[in-house]
Short mmCIF file of C-alpha atoms in Angstrom, two decimals:
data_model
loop_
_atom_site.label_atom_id
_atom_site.label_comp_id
_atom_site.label_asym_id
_atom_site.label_seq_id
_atom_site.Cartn_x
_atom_site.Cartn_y
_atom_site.Cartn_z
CA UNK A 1 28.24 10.98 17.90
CA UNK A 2 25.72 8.01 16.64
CA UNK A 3 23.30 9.76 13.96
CA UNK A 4 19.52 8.93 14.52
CA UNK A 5 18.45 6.77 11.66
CA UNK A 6 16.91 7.57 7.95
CA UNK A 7 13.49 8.00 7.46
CA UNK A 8 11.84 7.12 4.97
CA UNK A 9 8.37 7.09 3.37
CA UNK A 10 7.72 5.26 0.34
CA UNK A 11 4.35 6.37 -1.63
CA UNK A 12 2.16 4.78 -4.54
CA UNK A 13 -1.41 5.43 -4.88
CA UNK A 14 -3.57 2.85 -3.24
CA UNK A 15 -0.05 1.47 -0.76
CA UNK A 16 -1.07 -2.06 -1.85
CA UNK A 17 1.92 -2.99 -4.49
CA UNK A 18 5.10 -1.16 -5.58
CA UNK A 19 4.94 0.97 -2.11
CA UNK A 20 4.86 -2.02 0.41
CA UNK A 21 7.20 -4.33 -1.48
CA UNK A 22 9.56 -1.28 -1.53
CA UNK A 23 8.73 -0.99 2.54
CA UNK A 24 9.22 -4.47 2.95
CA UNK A 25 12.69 -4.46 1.40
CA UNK A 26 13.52 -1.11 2.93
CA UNK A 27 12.37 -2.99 6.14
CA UNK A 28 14.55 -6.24 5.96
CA UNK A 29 17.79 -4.23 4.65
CA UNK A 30 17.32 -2.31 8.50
CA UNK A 31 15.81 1.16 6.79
CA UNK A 32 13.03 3.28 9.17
CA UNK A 33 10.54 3.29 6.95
CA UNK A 34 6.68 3.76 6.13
CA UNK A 35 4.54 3.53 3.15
CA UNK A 36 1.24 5.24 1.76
CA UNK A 37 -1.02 6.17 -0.64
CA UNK A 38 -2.14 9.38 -2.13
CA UNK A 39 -5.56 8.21 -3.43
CA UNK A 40 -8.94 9.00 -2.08
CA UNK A 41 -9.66 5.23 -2.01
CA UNK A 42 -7.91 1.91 -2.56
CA UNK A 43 -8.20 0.28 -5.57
CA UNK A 44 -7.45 -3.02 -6.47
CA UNK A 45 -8.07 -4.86 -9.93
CA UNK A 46 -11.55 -6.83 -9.94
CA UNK A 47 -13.12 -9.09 -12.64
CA UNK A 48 -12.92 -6.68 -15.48
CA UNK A 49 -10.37 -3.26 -16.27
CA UNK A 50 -13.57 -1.50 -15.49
CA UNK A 51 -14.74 -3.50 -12.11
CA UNK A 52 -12.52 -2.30 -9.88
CA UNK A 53 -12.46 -3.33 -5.89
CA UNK A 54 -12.43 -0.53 -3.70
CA UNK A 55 -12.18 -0.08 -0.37
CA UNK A 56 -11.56 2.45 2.01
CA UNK A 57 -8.07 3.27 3.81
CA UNK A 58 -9.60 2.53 6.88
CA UNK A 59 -10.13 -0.99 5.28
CA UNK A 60 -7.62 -3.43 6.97
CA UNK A 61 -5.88 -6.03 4.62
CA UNK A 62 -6.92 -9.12 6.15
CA UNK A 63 -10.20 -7.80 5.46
CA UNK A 64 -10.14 -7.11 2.09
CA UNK A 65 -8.34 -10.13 1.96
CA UNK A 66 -10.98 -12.11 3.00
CA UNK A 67 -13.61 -9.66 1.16
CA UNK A 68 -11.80 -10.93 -2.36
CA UNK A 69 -11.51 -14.82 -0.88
CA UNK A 70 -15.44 -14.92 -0.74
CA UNK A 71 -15.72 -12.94 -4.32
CA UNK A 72 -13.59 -15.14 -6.47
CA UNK A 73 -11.00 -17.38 -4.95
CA UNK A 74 -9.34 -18.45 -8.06
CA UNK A 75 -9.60 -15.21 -10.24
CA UNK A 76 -7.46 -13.34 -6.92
CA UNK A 77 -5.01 -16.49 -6.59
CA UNK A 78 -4.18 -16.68 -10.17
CA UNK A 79 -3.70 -12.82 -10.53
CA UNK A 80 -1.67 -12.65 -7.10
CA UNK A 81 -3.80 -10.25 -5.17
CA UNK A 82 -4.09 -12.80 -2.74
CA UNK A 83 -0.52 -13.45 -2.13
CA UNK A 84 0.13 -9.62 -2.34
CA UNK A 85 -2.43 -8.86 0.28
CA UNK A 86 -0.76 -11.72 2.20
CA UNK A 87 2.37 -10.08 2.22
CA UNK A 88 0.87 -6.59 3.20
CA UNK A 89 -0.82 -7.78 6.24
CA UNK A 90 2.72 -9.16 7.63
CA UNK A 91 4.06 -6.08 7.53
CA UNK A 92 1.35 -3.33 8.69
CA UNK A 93 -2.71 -3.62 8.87
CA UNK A 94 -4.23 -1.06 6.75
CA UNK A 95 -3.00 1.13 3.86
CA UNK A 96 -2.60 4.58 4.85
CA UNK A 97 -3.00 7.94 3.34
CA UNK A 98 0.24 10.45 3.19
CA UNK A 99 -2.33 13.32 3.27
CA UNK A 100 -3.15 11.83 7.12
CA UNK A 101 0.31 11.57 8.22
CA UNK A 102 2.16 14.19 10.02
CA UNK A 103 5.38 13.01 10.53
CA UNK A 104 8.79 14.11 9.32
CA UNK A 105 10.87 12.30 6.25
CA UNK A 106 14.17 12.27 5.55
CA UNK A 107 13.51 10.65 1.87
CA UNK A 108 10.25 10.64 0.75
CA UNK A 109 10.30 8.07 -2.86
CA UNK A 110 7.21 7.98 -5.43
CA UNK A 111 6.71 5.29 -7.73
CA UNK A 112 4.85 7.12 -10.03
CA UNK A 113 4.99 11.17 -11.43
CA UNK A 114 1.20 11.42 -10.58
CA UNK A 115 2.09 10.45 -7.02
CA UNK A 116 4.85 12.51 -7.06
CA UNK A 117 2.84 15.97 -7.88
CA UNK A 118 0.35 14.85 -5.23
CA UNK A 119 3.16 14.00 -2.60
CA UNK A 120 4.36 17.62 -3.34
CA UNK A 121 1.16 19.69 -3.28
#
């Protein structure tokens, strides 16, 4: 009798980095799988430690994308945000929120013990 197939969430905070590289590996290897955030907004790194971008989950990645293209072009190429944005919007078009989500997981991974305690409460 054929199983039905893992499922599996993958969660960091803002599902911009570690999460969607882990979905897009998960992805190519044949693994049902999603990939969140637990935070109340996205944040990505902006011209100083204390400058962050934010968006909202709502917030597709092409457009912050684009949004970051038309702030600094070189500052988001050199530090990769560009490329890693690229690579999100090929594989979904918006972050999205854990907290929203009401389906079922066979393996839920963190990437971080903060994430984890929120994943869990």
């Amino acid at each position: 009798m054929p199983s039905a197939p893992l499922r599996v969430a993958v969660v960091c905070s803002s599902n911009q980095n570690r999460s969607m590289e882990a979905h897009n590996i998960l992805s190519k290897r044949g693994f049902s799988v999603r990939s969140f955030g637990t935070g109340t907004h996205v944040k990505l790194p902006g011209p100083a430690p204390d400058k962050p971008n934010v968006y909202d989950f709502k917030t597709t990645y092409d457009q912050m994308y684009n949004d970051l293209l038309r702030k600094d072009k070189e500052l988001y190429t050199q530090n990769g945000i560009l490329h890693m944005l690229d690579r999100n919007k090929r594989i979904k078009p918006r972050p999205e929120r854990f907290q929203n989500c009401k389906d079922v997981f066979d393996l839920i991974l963190t990437c971080e013990e903060r994430v984890y305690d929120q994943v869990v409460e």
